Amino acid sequence: MKRPSPAPVGLLAAALTALTALVALPGGPAAAFTGDNHEDITRRALPWQPATLTAMADARDGAVNADDKRPYFDLGPLHCDNADYLAPRHAPDYPRTRDEATTELVACVGTSVARFRKAVRAADGLVDADGRVRADQTDLSAPCTWDERRGPAKCAVLEQLGRGWHPLEDFYSHSNWADRAAPGAPGVSNPPGLDRSEVAPFFDIRRYSGMKDADWTREVRALVPEDLATGCYPDFDSTGAKPAGCEGRVAHNRDLNKDTPASARAKTDDNFRRATAGATAEIVRQWKSFEDELRSAYPEGGRGAQMVCALVHDDPVTACPSG
């Protein structure tokens, strides 16, 4: 049965609130790029110094992989899952409408918008009022914990960015945005590929962070191509429900994911390379946008530029002397 599309505004808040109440669900196959692939993508994208880059990208303990640990693992919007759809020309009785699929994508975008806003606020603690780097807030000698609890400002910023970037990276693996279909007729087991080489226009996270949720939601809906799909995965979607299964739908595991080179869709053409290239370009864009936002949001005395310096350097007190 088709579920009604919920109102988009407020979906993210409900999903994030639910995180603390979720219990662990039975295990299943990985719902995202493997940790190694997330690490490779993130390292290629970021011109950061080694210890800071490891804190963000590490396959097991990096911020960008924190959403692949429970309870975050079990929430579809944190991985851009469940935006599956096939147009009537491909599947006349497909059990999800374009609007329902787009609602799931909106929820995915919303997770990154919320994390971006939090990261900008957390960055204020990196430097003092005069733009001097705060040693106690930028020291990574003790590992960050990625548990959303109060801690050093640098850990807080990295956690928010990592959790916000994870679904964006997953999108390129979990969707047909950049890939190509296998030869033969399109259908549930062979959804059409959009073969796009550019970054997705509906991930304009910095700009959306300054807009009302209802406004950027309308823009995202207008930008979604008719044939865009991400795979159905039996996790909690934006309605707070857990799909009973993916029978009759484009499935994440069977049909669409490119989480590893060995997955079925990754073996078509060079789809794995396309997915990783798209995700890498996306993080390059997102980091540049965050840099720009810090400089714009904290212009006084060059504080924003000092925040950027503090984020990319392992010893920012030495590397980022105030003017």
PDB file of C-alpha atoms in Angstrom:
ATOM      1  CA  MET A   1       0.000   0.000   0.000  1.00  0.00           C
ATOM      2  CA  LYS A   2       1.254   3.466  -0.816  1.00  0.00           C
ATOM      3  CA  ARG A   3       1.954   5.662   2.145  1.00  0.00           C
ATOM      4  CA  PRO A   4       0.870   9.303   2.005  1.00  0.00           C
ATOM      5  CA  SER A   5       3.707  11.784   1.577  1.00  0.00           C
ATOM      6  CA  PRO A   6       4.278  13.641   4.853  1.00  0.00           C
ATOM      7  CA  ALA A   7       4.755  17.370   5.046  1.00  0.00           C
ATOM      8  CA  PRO A   8       8.448  17.995   4.349  1.00  0.00           C
ATOM      9  CA  VAL A   9       9.083  20.650   6.959  1.00  0.00           C
ATOM     10  CA  GLY A  10       9.886  19.089  10.308  1.00  0.00           C
ATOM     11  CA  LEU A  11      10.825  15.665   8.942  1.00  0.00           C
ATOM     12  CA  LEU A  12      14.453  16.129   9.833  1.00  0.00           C
ATOM     13  CA  ALA A  13      13.780  17.289  13.378  1.00  0.00           C
ATOM     14  CA  ALA A  14      11.582  14.259  13.962  1.00  0.00           C
ATOM     15  CA  ALA A  15      14.158  11.890  12.540  1.00  0.00           C
ATOM     16  CA  LEU A  16      17.026  13.299  14.578  1.00  0.00           C
ATOM     17  CA  THR A  17      14.952  13.314  17.760  1.00  0.00           C
ATOM     18  CA  ALA A  18      14.125   9.677  17.145  1.00  0.00           C
ATOM     19  CA  LEU A  19      17.789   8.733  17.079  1.00  0.00           C
ATOM     20  CA  THR A  20      18.086   8.703  20.843  1.00  0.00           C
ATOM     21  CA  ALA A  21      15.067   6.430  21.203  1.00  0.00           C
ATOM     22  CA  LEU A  22      15.876   3.845  18.551  1.00  0.00           C
ATOM     23  CA  VAL A  23      16.940   0.400  19.632  1.00  0.00           C
ATOM     24  CA  ALA A  24      19.347  -1.692  17.598  1.00  0.00           C
ATOM     25  CA  LEU A  25      17.674  -3.588  14.800  1.00  0.00           C
ATOM     26  CA  PRO A  26      18.733  -6.959  13.376  1.00  0.00           C
ATOM     27  CA  GLY A  27      21.914  -6.691  11.346  1.00  0.00           C
ATOM     28  CA  GLY A  28      22.029  -6.664   7.571  1.00  0.00           C
ATOM     29  CA  PRO A  29      24.276  -5.850   4.666  1.00  0.00           C
ATOM     30  CA  ALA A  30      26.026  -2.498   4.695  1.00  0.00           C
ATOM     31  CA  ALA A  31      23.725   0.358   3.677  1.00  0.00           C
ATOM     32  CA  ALA A  32      26.449   2.640   2.374  1.00  0.00           C
ATOM     33  CA  PHE A  33      29.811   2.879   0.686  1.00  0.00           C
ATOM     34  CA  THR A  34      32.126   0.759   2.812  1.00  0.00           C
ATOM     35  CA  GLY A  35      34.136   2.648   5.400  1.00  0.00           C
ATOM     36  CA  ASP A  36      37.232   2.254   3.237  1.00  0.00           C
ATOM     37  CA  ASN A  37      35.474   3.848   0.289  1.00  0.00           C
ATOM     38  CA  HIS A  38      34.144   6.719   2.387  1.00  0.00           C
ATOM     39  CA  GLU A  39      37.689   7.215   3.612  1.00  0.00           C
ATOM     40  CA  ASP A  40      39.176   7.212   0.111  1.00  0.00           C
ATOM     41  CA  ILE A  41      36.584   9.684  -1.180  1.00  0.00           C
ATOM     42  CA  THR A  42      36.987  12.039   1.762  1.00  0.00           C
ATOM     43  CA  ARG A  43      40.782  11.968   1.712  1.00  0.00           C
ATOM     44  CA  ARG A  44      40.854  12.777  -2.001  1.00  0.00           C
ATOM     45  CA  ALA A  45      38.491  15.700  -1.503  1.00  0.00           C
ATOM     46  CA  LEU A  46      40.038  17.504   1.478  1.00  0.00           C
ATOM     47  CA  PRO A  47      43.392  19.381   1.541  1.00  0.00           C
ATOM     48  CA  TRP A  48      43.786  18.975   5.298  1.00  0.00           C
ATOM     49  CA  GLN A  49      46.772  18.047   7.424  1.00  0.00           C
ATOM     50  CA  PRO A  50      47.186  14.362   8.359  1.00  0.00           C
ATOM     51  CA  ALA A  51      45.820  14.068  11.897  1.00  0.00           C
ATOM     52  CA  THR A  52      42.788  16.251  11.202  1.00  0.00           C
ATOM     53  CA  LEU A  53      42.089  14.433   7.955  1.00  0.00           C
ATOM     54  CA  THR A  54      42.272  11.090   9.729  1.00  0.00           C
ATOM     55  CA  ALA A  55      39.833  12.309  12.370  1.00  0.00           C
ATOM     56  CA  MET A  56      37.374  13.083   9.602  1.00  0.00           C
ATOM     57  CA  ALA A  57      37.992  10.255   7.150  1.00  0.00           C
ATOM     58  CA  ASP A  58      39.222   7.133   8.987  1.00  0.00           C
ATOM     59  CA  ALA A  59      37.358   4.033   7.815  1.00  0.00           C
ATOM     60  CA  ARG A  60      36.580   2.838  11.352  1.00  0.00           C
ATOM     61  CA  ASP A  61      36.631   5.910  13.565  1.00  0.00           C
ATOM     62  CA  GLY A  62      36.282   8.945  11.301  1.00  0.00           C
ATOM     63  CA  ALA A  63      33.445  11.452  11.560  1.00  0.00           C
ATOM     64  CA  VAL A  64      32.320  10.792   7.998  1.00  0.00           C
ATOM     65  CA  ASN A  65      31.664   7.155   8.920  1.00  0.00           C
ATOM     66  CA  ALA A  66      29.805   7.879  12.167  1.00  0.00           C
ATOM     67  CA  ASP A  67      26.393   7.534  10.499  1.00  0.00           C
ATOM     68  CA  ASP A  68      27.168   3.913   9.672  1.00  0.00           C
ATOM     69  CA  LYS A  69      27.034   3.069  13.374  1.00  0.00           C
ATOM     70  CA  ARG A  70      23.761   2.399  15.133  1.00  0.00           C
ATOM     71  CA  PRO A  71      21.326   3.937  15.734  1.00  0.00           C
ATOM     72  CA  TYR A  72      22.195   6.248  12.834  1.00  0.00           C
ATOM     73  CA  PHE A  73      22.717   3.280  10.502  1.00  0.00           C
ATOM     74  CA  ASP A  74      19.025   2.435  10.726  1.00  0.00           C
ATOM     75  CA  LEU A  75      17.663   5.764   9.444  1.00  0.00           C
ATOM     76  CA  GLY A  76      17.155   5.872   5.683  1.00  0.00           C
ATOM     77  CA  PRO A  77      17.472   9.671   5.265  1.00  0.00           C
ATOM     78  CA  LEU A  78      21.006   9.499   6.684  1.00  0.00           C
ATOM     79  CA  HIS A  79      21.992   7.365   3.683  1.00  0.00           C
ATOM     80  CA  CYS A  80      19.670   8.773   1.012  1.00  0.00           C
ATOM     81  CA  ASP A  81      17.746   5.472   0.950  1.00  0.00           C
ATOM     82  CA  ASN A  82      14.156   4.782  -0.122  1.00  0.00           C
ATOM     83  CA  ALA A  83      13.770   7.434  -2.828  1.00  0.00           C
ATOM     84  CA  ASP A  84      13.013   4.631  -5.270  1.00  0.00           C
ATOM     85  CA  TYR A  85      10.772   5.231  -8.250  1.00  0.00           C
ATOM     86  CA  LEU A  86      10.117   4.024 -11.792  1.00  0.00           C
ATOM     87  CA  ALA A  87       8.037   6.085 -14.207  1.00  0.00           C
ATOM     88  CA  PRO A  88       4.916   4.459 -15.701  1.00  0.00           C
ATOM     89  CA  ARG A  89       6.659   3.914 -19.038  1.00  0.00           C
ATOM     90  CA  HIS A  90       9.031   1.570 -17.215  1.00  0.00           C
ATOM     91  CA  ALA A  91       6.701   0.087 -14.578  1.00  0.00           C
ATOM     92  CA  PRO A  92       2.991   1.061 -14.837  1.00  0.00           C
ATOM     93  CA  ASP A  93       2.133  -0.240 -11.353  1.00  0.00           C
ATOM     94  CA  TYR A  94       5.201   0.839  -9.419  1.00  0.00           C
ATOM     95  CA  PRO A  95       4.235   0.976  -5.713  1.00  0.00           C
ATOM     96  CA  ARG A  96       5.714   4.409  -4.984  1.00  0.00           C
ATOM     97  CA  THR A  97       4.880   7.740  -6.615  1.00  0.00           C
ATOM     98  CA  ARG A  98       7.373  10.329  -7.786  1.00  0.00           C
ATOM     99  CA  ASP A  99       6.205  12.618  -5.002  1.00  0.00           C
ATOM    100  CA  GLU A 100       6.730   9.963  -2.330  1.00  0.00           C
ATOM    101  CA  ALA A 101      10.208   9.212  -3.635  1.00  0.00           C
ATOM    102  CA  THR A 102      11.091  12.898  -3.716  1.00  0.00           C
ATOM    103  CA  THR A 103       9.901  13.279  -0.122  1.00  0.00           C
ATOM    104  CA  GLU A 104      12.583  10.766   0.898  1.00  0.00           C
ATOM    105  CA  LEU A 105      15.215  12.716  -1.010  1.00  0.00           C
ATOM    106  CA  VAL A 106      14.078  15.949   0.656  1.00  0.00           C
ATOM    107  CA  ALA A 107      14.592  14.281   4.036  1.00  0.00           C
ATOM    108  CA  CYS A 108      18.115  13.295   2.979  1.00  0.00           C
ATOM    109  CA  VAL A 109      18.924  16.858   1.932  1.00  0.00           C
ATOM    110  CA  GLY A 110      17.464  18.108   5.183  1.00  0.00           C
ATOM    111  CA  THR A 111      19.867  16.059   7.285  1.00  0.00           C
ATOM    112  CA  SER A 112      22.794  17.832   5.626  1.00  0.00           C
ATOM    113  CA  VAL A 113      21.194  21.270   5.927  1.00  0.00           C
ATOM    114  CA  ALA A 114      20.708  20.797   9.672  1.00  0.00           C
ATOM    115  CA  ARG A 115      24.255  19.524  10.159  1.00  0.00           C
ATOM    116  CA  PHE A 116      25.693  22.458   8.188  1.00  0.00           C
ATOM    117  CA  ARG A 117      23.873  24.940  10.410  1.00  0.00           C
ATOM    118  CA  LYS A 118      25.142  23.206  13.547  1.00  0.00           C
ATOM    119  CA  ALA A 119      28.708  23.097  12.225  1.00  0.00           C
ATOM    120  CA  VAL A 120      28.679  26.847  11.579  1.00  0.00           C
ATOM    121  CA  ARG A 121      27.490  27.505  15.125  1.00  0.00           C
ATOM    122  CA  ALA A 122      30.037  25.121  16.636  1.00  0.00           C
ATOM    123  CA  ALA A 123      32.879  26.823  14.736  1.00  0.00           C
ATOM    124  CA  ASP A 124      32.409  29.959  16.856  1.00  0.00           C
ATOM    125  CA  GLY A 125      34.229  28.138  19.667  1.00  0.00           C
ATOM    126  CA  LEU A 126      37.411  27.567  17.649  1.00  0.00           C
ATOM    127  CA  VAL A 127      38.746  31.082  18.206  1.00  0.00           C
ATOM    128  CA  ASP A 128      38.279  33.789  20.795  1.00  0.00           C
ATOM    129  CA  ALA A 129      36.682  37.185  20.252  1.00  0.00           C
ATOM    130  CA  ASP A 130      39.970  38.593  18.949  1.00  0.00           C
ATOM    131  CA  GLY A 131      40.493  35.789  16.455  1.00  0.00           C
ATOM    132  CA  ARG A 132      43.100  33.886  18.446  1.00  0.00           C
ATOM    133  CA  VAL A 133      42.924  30.108  18.096  1.00  0.00           C
ATOM    134  CA  ARG A 134      41.822  28.469  21.334  1.00  0.00           C
ATOM    135  CA  ALA A 135      44.235  25.642  22.146  1.00  0.00           C
ATOM    136  CA  ASP A 136      41.784  23.841  24.404  1.00  0.00           C
ATOM    137  CA  GLN A 137      39.133  23.801  21.662  1.00  0.00           C
ATOM    138  CA  THR A 138      41.338  22.693  18.761  1.00  0.00           C
ATOM    139  CA  ASP A 139      43.565  20.026  20.314  1.00  0.00           C
ATOM    140  CA  LEU A 140      43.037  16.578  18.760  1.00  0.00           C
ATOM    141  CA  SER A 141      45.575  14.739  20.913  1.00  0.00           C
ATOM    142  CA  ALA A 142      42.639  12.916  22.527  1.00  0.00           C
ATOM    143  CA  PRO A 143      40.351  11.157  20.008  1.00  0.00           C
ATOM    144  CA  CYS A 144      36.994  12.739  19.239  1.00  0.00           C
ATOM    145  CA  THR A 145      34.071  10.518  20.260  1.00  0.00           C
ATOM    146  CA  TRP A 146      31.318  11.416  17.726  1.00  0.00           C
ATOM    147  CA  ASP A 147      28.589  11.017  20.315  1.00  0.00           C
ATOM    148  CA  GLU A 148      26.964  14.474  19.918  1.00  0.00           C
ATOM    149  CA  ARG A 149      27.976  15.367  23.455  1.00  0.00           C
ATOM    150  CA  ARG A 150      29.659  18.585  24.419  1.00  0.00           C
ATOM    151  CA  GLY A 151      33.391  18.541  23.727  1.00  0.00           C
ATOM    152  CA  PRO A 152      36.126  20.515  21.976  1.00  0.00           C
ATOM    153  CA  ALA A 153      34.796  22.804  19.270  1.00  0.00           C
ATOM    154  CA  LYS A 154      36.952  21.194  16.580  1.00  0.00           C
ATOM    155  CA  CYS A 155      35.488  17.774  17.331  1.00  0.00           C
ATOM    156  CA  ALA A 156      32.002  19.268  17.228  1.00  0.00           C
ATOM    157  CA  VAL A 157      32.565  20.882  13.840  1.00  0.00           C
ATOM    158  CA  LEU A 158      34.112  17.737  12.377  1.00  0.00           C
ATOM    159  CA  GLU A 159      31.246  15.612  13.677  1.00  0.00           C
ATOM    160  CA  GLN A 160      28.576  17.858  12.203  1.00  0.00           C
ATOM    161  CA  LEU A 161      30.364  18.095   8.863  1.00  0.00           C
ATOM    162  CA  GLY A 162      31.048  14.352   8.728  1.00  0.00           C
ATOM    163  CA  ARG A 163      27.491  13.408   9.550  1.00  0.00           C
ATOM    164  CA  GLY A 164      26.232  15.950   7.006  1.00  0.00           C
ATOM    165  CA  TRP A 165      28.568  14.752   4.262  1.00  0.00           C
ATOM    166  CA  HIS A 166      27.893  11.039   4.735  1.00  0.00           C
ATOM    167  CA  PRO A 167      24.457  11.029   3.059  1.00  0.00           C
ATOM    168  CA  LEU A 168      25.770  13.172   0.214  1.00  0.00           C
ATOM    169  CA  GLU A 169      28.530  10.656  -0.485  1.00  0.00           C
ATOM    170  CA  ASP A 170      26.029   7.812  -0.200  1.00  0.00           C
ATOM    171  CA  PHE A 171      23.717   9.462  -2.717  1.00  0.00           C
ATOM    172  CA  TYR A 172      26.163   8.884  -5.557  1.00  0.00           C
ATOM    173  CA  SER A 173      26.445   5.193  -4.648  1.00  0.00           C
ATOM    174  CA  HIS A 174      22.791   4.630  -3.821  1.00  0.00           C
ATOM    175  CA  SER A 175      21.226   6.498  -6.742  1.00  0.00           C
ATOM    176  CA  ASN A 176      21.191   6.316 -10.518  1.00  0.00           C
ATOM    177  CA  TRP A 177      22.372   9.946 -10.818  1.00  0.00           C
ATOM    178  CA  ALA A 178      25.795   9.222 -12.289  1.00  0.00           C
ATOM    179  CA  ASP A 179      25.501   5.647 -13.478  1.00  0.00           C
ATOM    180  CA  ARG A 180      24.374   3.766 -16.549  1.00  0.00           C
ATOM    181  CA  ALA A 181      21.899   0.928 -16.813  1.00  0.00           C
ATOM    182  CA  ALA A 182      22.852  -2.493 -18.069  1.00  0.00           C
ATOM    183  CA  PRO A 183      21.879  -3.382 -21.648  1.00  0.00           C
ATOM    184  CA  GLY A 184      18.232  -4.312 -22.030  1.00  0.00           C
ATOM    185  CA  ALA A 185      14.874  -2.850 -21.136  1.00  0.00           C
ATOM    186  CA  PRO A 186      14.669  -0.645 -18.018  1.00  0.00           C
ATOM    187  CA  GLY A 187      12.712  -2.075 -15.123  1.00  0.00           C
ATOM    188  CA  VAL A 188      12.791  -2.873 -11.424  1.00  0.00           C
ATOM    189  CA  SER A 189      15.950  -4.960 -11.701  1.00  0.00           C
ATOM    190  CA  ASN A 190      17.569  -2.572 -14.199  1.00  0.00           C
ATOM    191  CA  PRO A 191      16.488   1.008 -13.430  1.00  0.00           C
ATOM    192  CA  PRO A 192      17.473   3.648 -15.981  1.00  0.00           C
ATOM    193  CA  GLY A 193      20.747   5.465 -15.380  1.00  0.00           C
ATOM    194  CA  LEU A 194      20.871   9.260 -15.616  1.00  0.00           C
ATOM    195  CA  ASP A 195      24.563   9.286 -16.637  1.00  0.00           C
ATOM    196  CA  ARG A 196      25.171  12.707 -15.029  1.00  0.00           C
ATOM    197  CA  SER A 197      28.753  13.898 -14.570  1.00  0.00           C
ATOM    198  CA  GLU A 198      27.972  17.107 -12.643  1.00  0.00           C
ATOM    199  CA  VAL A 199      27.286  17.379  -8.922  1.00  0.00           C
ATOM    200  CA  ALA A 200      23.618  17.267  -8.014  1.00  0.00           C
ATOM    201  CA  PRO A 201      22.055  20.772  -8.078  1.00  0.00           C
ATOM    202  CA  PHE A 202      19.739  19.959  -5.161  1.00  0.00           C
ATOM    203  CA  PHE A 203      22.698  19.660  -2.770  1.00  0.00           C
ATOM    204  CA  ASP A 204      23.213  23.421  -2.544  1.00  0.00           C
ATOM    205  CA  ILE A 205      23.522  22.973   1.202  1.00  0.00           C
ATOM    206  CA  ARG A 206      25.123  26.289   2.107  1.00  0.00           C
ATOM    207  CA  ARG A 207      22.442  28.318   0.345  1.00  0.00           C
ATOM    208  CA  TYR A 208      19.654  26.158   1.728  1.00  0.00           C
ATOM    209  CA  SER A 209      21.004  26.645   5.257  1.00  0.00           C
ATOM    210  CA  GLY A 210      20.102  30.325   5.012  1.00  0.00           C
ATOM    211  CA  MET A 211      16.609  29.710   3.645  1.00  0.00           C
ATOM    212  CA  LYS A 212      13.361  28.719   5.289  1.00  0.00           C
ATOM    213  CA  ASP A 213      12.884  24.961   5.118  1.00  0.00           C
ATOM    214  CA  ALA A 214       9.691  25.308   3.109  1.00  0.00           C
ATOM    215  CA  ASP A 215      11.522  27.395   0.485  1.00  0.00           C
ATOM    216  CA  TRP A 216      14.480  25.115  -0.118  1.00  0.00           C
ATOM    217  CA  THR A 217      12.158  22.106  -0.052  1.00  0.00           C
ATOM    218  CA  ARG A 218      10.173  23.531  -2.962  1.00  0.00           C
ATOM    219  CA  GLU A 219      13.401  24.145  -4.855  1.00  0.00           C
ATOM    220  CA  VAL A 220      14.646  20.592  -4.323  1.00  0.00           C
ATOM    221  CA  ARG A 221      11.346  19.172  -5.537  1.00  0.00           C
ATOM    222  CA  ALA A 222      11.545  21.264  -8.694  1.00  0.00           C
ATOM    223  CA  LEU A 223      15.107  20.110  -9.432  1.00  0.00           C
ATOM    224  CA  VAL A 224      14.609  16.348  -9.087  1.00  0.00           C
ATOM    225  CA  PRO A 225      14.658  14.601 -12.492  1.00  0.00           C
ATOM    226  CA  GLU A 226      11.679  12.386 -13.304  1.00  0.00           C
ATOM    227  CA  ASP A 227      13.761   9.199 -13.442  1.00  0.00           C
ATOM    228  CA  LEU A 228      15.920   9.784 -10.357  1.00  0.00           C
ATOM    229  CA  ALA A 229      15.891   6.906  -7.901  1.00  0.00           C
ATOM    230  CA  THR A 230      17.769   5.652  -4.883  1.00  0.00           C
ATOM    231  CA  GLY A 231      17.366   2.080  -3.699  1.00  0.00           C
ATOM    232  CA  CYS A 232      14.771   0.749  -1.311  1.00  0.00           C
ATOM    233  CA  TYR A 233      16.377  -0.470   1.911  1.00  0.00           C
ATOM    234  CA  PRO A 234      14.474  -1.909   4.906  1.00  0.00           C
ATOM    235  CA  ASP A 235      15.399   0.862   7.334  1.00  0.00           C
ATOM    236  CA  PHE A 236      13.387   3.683   8.855  1.00  0.00           C
ATOM    237  CA  ASP A 237      12.402   6.227   6.245  1.00  0.00           C
ATOM    238  CA  SER A 238      11.312   9.823   6.698  1.00  0.00           C
ATOM    239  CA  THR A 239       7.830   8.833   7.851  1.00  0.00           C
ATOM    240  CA  GLY A 240       9.323   7.038  10.854  1.00  0.00           C
ATOM    241  CA  ALA A 241       8.147   3.696   9.454  1.00  0.00           C
ATOM    242  CA  LYS A 242      10.264   0.637   8.772  1.00  0.00           C
ATOM    243  CA  PRO A 243       9.382  -0.757   5.338  1.00  0.00           C
ATOM    244  CA  ALA A 244       8.356  -4.400   5.516  1.00  0.00           C
ATOM    245  CA  GLY A 245      10.517  -5.142   2.523  1.00  0.00           C
ATOM    246  CA  CYS A 246      11.428  -4.091  -0.964  1.00  0.00           C
ATOM    247  CA  GLU A 247       9.522  -6.638  -3.031  1.00  0.00           C
ATOM    248  CA  GLY A 248       8.459  -5.111  -6.326  1.00  0.00           C
ATOM    249  CA  ARG A 249      10.637  -2.039  -5.753  1.00  0.00           C
ATOM    250  CA  VAL A 250      14.087  -0.998  -6.945  1.00  0.00           C
ATOM    251  CA  ALA A 251      16.154  -2.517  -4.160  1.00  0.00           C
ATOM    252  CA  HIS A 252      19.357  -1.107  -2.731  1.00  0.00           C
ATOM    253  CA  ASN A 253      21.192  -4.403  -2.359  1.00  0.00           C
ATOM    254  CA  ARG A 254      19.988  -6.215  -5.451  1.00  0.00           C
ATOM    255  CA  ASP A 255      19.530  -3.504  -8.049  1.00  0.00           C
ATOM    256  CA  LEU A 256      21.175  -0.154  -7.513  1.00  0.00           C
ATOM    257  CA  ASN A 257      23.971   0.257  -4.970  1.00  0.00           C
ATOM    258  CA  LYS A 258      27.594   0.735  -5.972  1.00  0.00           C
ATOM    259  CA  ASP A 259      28.952   0.469  -2.427  1.00  0.00           C
ATOM    260  CA  THR A 260      31.785  -1.773  -3.588  1.00  0.00           C
ATOM    261  CA  PRO A 261      33.213  -2.669  -7.018  1.00  0.00           C
ATOM    262  CA  ALA A 262      31.709  -6.145  -6.545  1.00  0.00           C
ATOM    263  CA  SER A 263      28.061  -5.015  -6.367  1.00  0.00           C
ATOM    264  CA  ALA A 264      25.967  -5.843  -9.420  1.00  0.00           C
ATOM    265  CA  ARG A 265      25.294  -2.268 -10.533  1.00  0.00           C
ATOM    266  CA  ALA A 266      28.955  -1.329 -10.034  1.00  0.00           C
ATOM    267  CA  LYS A 267      29.950  -3.949 -12.599  1.00  0.00           C
ATOM    268  CA  THR A 268      27.976  -2.242 -15.359  1.00  0.00           C
ATOM    269  CA  ASP A 269      30.198   0.013 -17.464  1.00  0.00           C
ATOM    270  CA  ASP A 270      32.396   1.990 -15.014  1.00  0.00           C
ATOM    271  CA  ASN A 271      29.625   2.765 -12.555  1.00  0.00           C
ATOM    272  CA  PHE A 272      31.755   2.359  -9.438  1.00  0.00           C
ATOM    273  CA  ARG A 273      34.243   4.937 -10.698  1.00  0.00           C
ATOM    274  CA  ARG A 274      31.376   7.259 -11.595  1.00  0.00           C
ATOM    275  CA  ALA A 275      29.903   6.956  -8.095  1.00  0.00           C
ATOM    276  CA  THR A 276      33.184   7.636  -6.318  1.00  0.00           C
ATOM    277  CA  ALA A 277      34.078  10.503  -8.665  1.00  0.00           C
ATOM    278  CA  GLY A 278      30.697  12.150  -8.073  1.00  0.00           C
ATOM    279  CA  ALA A 279      30.977  11.770  -4.307  1.00  0.00           C
ATOM    280  CA  THR A 280      34.502  13.191  -4.312  1.00  0.00           C
ATOM    281  CA  ALA A 281      33.484  16.224  -6.362  1.00  0.00           C
ATOM    282  CA  GLU A 282      30.558  16.744  -3.993  1.00  0.00           C
ATOM    283  CA  ILE A 283      32.770  16.895  -0.900  1.00  0.00           C
ATOM    284  CA  VAL A 284      35.158  19.284  -2.654  1.00  0.00           C
ATOM    285  CA  ARG A 285      32.152  21.529  -3.247  1.00  0.00           C
ATOM    286  CA  GLN A 286      30.785  21.146   0.274  1.00  0.00           C
ATOM    287  CA  TRP A 287      34.096  21.976   1.972  1.00  0.00           C
ATOM    288  CA  LYS A 288      34.565  25.073  -0.205  1.00  0.00           C
ATOM    289  CA  SER A 289      31.015  26.146   0.658  1.00  0.00           C
ATOM    290  CA  PHE A 290      31.688  25.699   4.368  1.00  0.00           C
ATOM    291  CA  GLU A 291      34.897  27.728   4.149  1.00  0.00           C
ATOM    292  CA  ASP A 292      32.991  30.508   2.402  1.00  0.00           C
ATOM    293  CA  GLU A 293      30.231  30.414   4.995  1.00  0.00           C
ATOM    294  CA  LEU A 294      32.632  30.755   7.915  1.00  0.00           C
ATOM    295  CA  ARG A 295      34.337  33.763   6.352  1.00  0.00           C
ATOM    296  CA  SER A 296      30.950  35.332   5.655  1.00  0.00           C
ATOM    297  CA  ALA A 297      29.315  34.509   8.992  1.00  0.00           C
ATOM    298  CA  TYR A 298      32.292  35.591  11.124  1.00  0.00           C
ATOM    299  CA  PRO A 299      33.947  38.492   9.266  1.00  0.00           C
ATOM    300  CA  GLU A 300      35.001  40.552  12.280  1.00  0.00           C
ATOM    301  CA  GLY A 301      38.783  40.640  12.644  1.00  0.00           C
ATOM    302  CA  GLY A 302      39.159  37.771  10.199  1.00  0.00           C
ATOM    303  CA  ARG A 303      37.660  35.318  12.696  1.00  0.00           C
ATOM    304  CA  GLY A 304      36.114  33.179   9.969  1.00  0.00           C
ATOM    305  CA  ALA A 305      39.428  32.798   8.153  1.00  0.00           C
ATOM    306  CA  GLN A 306      41.048  31.800  11.446  1.00  0.00           C
ATOM    307  CA  MET A 307      38.352  29.174  11.958  1.00  0.00           C
ATOM    308  CA  VAL A 308      39.128  27.683   8.557  1.00  0.00           C
ATOM    309  CA  CYS A 309      42.831  27.659   9.410  1.00  0.00           C
ATOM    310  CA  ALA A 310      42.126  25.972  12.737  1.00  0.00           C
ATOM    311  CA  LEU A 311      40.098  23.255  11.042  1.00  0.00           C
ATOM    312  CA  VAL A 312      42.642  22.262   8.407  1.00  0.00           C
ATOM    313  CA  HIS A 313      45.840  22.346  10.532  1.00  0.00           C
ATOM    314  CA  ASP A 314      46.941  19.800  13.101  1.00  0.00           C
ATOM    315  CA  ASP A 315      48.668  22.459  15.260  1.00  0.00           C
ATOM    316  CA  PRO A 316      46.544  25.531  14.575  1.00  0.00           C
ATOM    317  CA  VAL A 317      47.883  27.554  17.505  1.00  0.00           C
ATOM    318  CA  THR A 318      51.250  27.608  15.751  1.00  0.00           C
ATOM    319  CA  ALA A 319      50.003  27.550  12.159  1.00  0.00           C
ATOM    320  CA  CYS A 320      47.337  30.228  12.559  1.00  0.00           C
ATOM    321  CA  PRO A 321      48.760  33.228  14.476  1.00  0.00           C
ATOM    322  CA  SER A 322      46.257  36.040  14.763  1.00  0.00           C
ATOM    323  CA  GLY A 323      47.006  39.306  12.988  1.00  0.00           C
TER     324      GLY A 323
END
